[in-house]
Amino acid sequence: MEYYNKDKENEEKTSYSFQYIISYIIPLVGLILGAILLSKEEIEERDIGKKCIIIAIISMIINTIIISIVVF
């Protein structure tokens, strides 16, 4: 019985690693994902949305710097 309860608790926790990776690799998708998550009711999902937007912005800045160095 205790084993069953542990599985149920693990199912409720959601991993957002995929969203973070996508936000870094494709910043536009990260901004869209962040906006969608910001519109959710739960505080945890709003925090994840903020993080996705921040990661997307940082990714755009880093990509701009790298492209500027390579081109010039």
Short mmCIF file of C-alpha atoms in Angstrom, two decimals:
data_model
loop_
_atom_site.label_atom_id
_atom_site.label_comp_id
_atom_site.label_asym_id
_atom_site.label_seq_id
_atom_site.Cartn_x
_atom_site.Cartn_y
_atom_site.Cartn_z
CA MET A 1 0.00 0.00 0.00
CA GLU A 2 2.80 2.39 0.83
CA TYR A 3 4.47 1.67 -2.51
CA TYR A 4 1.29 2.72 -4.33
CA ASN A 5 1.19 6.06 -2.48
CA LYS A 6 4.78 6.85 -3.45
CA ASP A 7 3.98 6.28 -7.13
CA LYS A 8 0.97 8.57 -6.90
CA GLU A 9 3.09 11.34 -5.35
CA ASN A 10 5.70 11.01 -8.11
CA GLU A 11 3.05 11.30 -10.82
CA GLU A 12 1.90 14.65 -9.49
CA LYS A 13 5.36 16.23 -9.80
CA THR A 14 6.01 17.52 -13.30
CA SER A 15 9.44 18.05 -14.80
CA TYR A 16 9.91 21.21 -16.82
CA SER A 17 13.41 20.40 -18.11
CA PHE A 18 12.12 20.02 -21.65
CA GLN A 19 10.58 23.49 -21.57
CA TYR A 20 13.86 24.97 -20.31
CA ILE A 21 15.88 23.28 -23.05
CA ILE A 22 13.45 24.34 -25.77
CA SER A 23 13.44 27.90 -24.38
CA TYR A 24 17.20 28.04 -24.77
CA ILE A 25 17.45 26.37 -28.18
CA ILE A 26 14.44 28.12 -29.77
CA PRO A 27 13.86 31.42 -27.91
CA LEU A 28 10.64 32.30 -29.76
CA VAL A 29 9.06 29.04 -28.63
CA GLY A 30 10.35 29.74 -25.12
CA LEU A 31 8.61 33.10 -25.10
CA ILE A 32 5.36 31.53 -26.27
CA LEU A 33 5.62 28.71 -23.71
CA GLY A 34 6.36 31.25 -21.00
CA ALA A 35 3.34 33.35 -21.95
CA ILE A 36 1.09 30.30 -21.89
CA LEU A 37 2.40 29.19 -18.50
CA LEU A 38 2.06 32.73 -17.12
CA SER A 39 -1.65 32.63 -17.88
CA LYS A 40 -2.17 29.53 -15.71
CA GLU A 41 -3.76 29.72 -12.26
CA GLU A 42 -1.12 27.81 -10.28
CA ILE A 43 1.77 29.76 -8.82
CA GLU A 44 4.28 27.02 -9.68
CA GLU A 45 3.36 27.14 -13.37
CA ARG A 46 3.64 30.95 -13.36
CA ASP A 47 7.15 30.67 -11.92
CA ILE A 48 8.08 28.17 -14.63
CA GLY A 49 6.68 30.58 -17.25
CA LYS A 50 8.83 33.41 -15.90
CA LYS A 51 11.90 31.16 -16.00
CA CYS A 52 11.16 30.14 -19.61
CA ILE A 53 10.90 33.79 -20.65
CA ILE A 54 14.12 34.69 -18.83
CA ILE A 55 15.96 31.75 -20.43
CA ALA A 56 14.67 32.76 -23.86
CA ILE A 57 15.84 36.35 -23.40
CA ILE A 58 19.27 35.24 -22.17
CA SER A 59 19.52 32.87 -25.13
CA MET A 60 18.72 35.69 -27.56
CA ILE A 61 21.38 37.91 -25.99
CA ILE A 62 24.01 35.15 -26.10
CA ASN A 63 23.12 34.26 -29.70
CA THR A 64 23.33 37.93 -30.72
CA ILE A 65 26.77 38.27 -29.14
CA ILE A 66 28.03 35.08 -30.78
CA ILE A 67 26.70 36.07 -34.21
CA SER A 68 28.22 39.56 -33.85
CA ILE A 69 31.61 38.08 -33.05
CA VAL A 70 31.48 35.60 -35.91
CA VAL A 71 30.26 38.09 -38.53
CA PHE A 72 32.49 41.01 -37.58
#
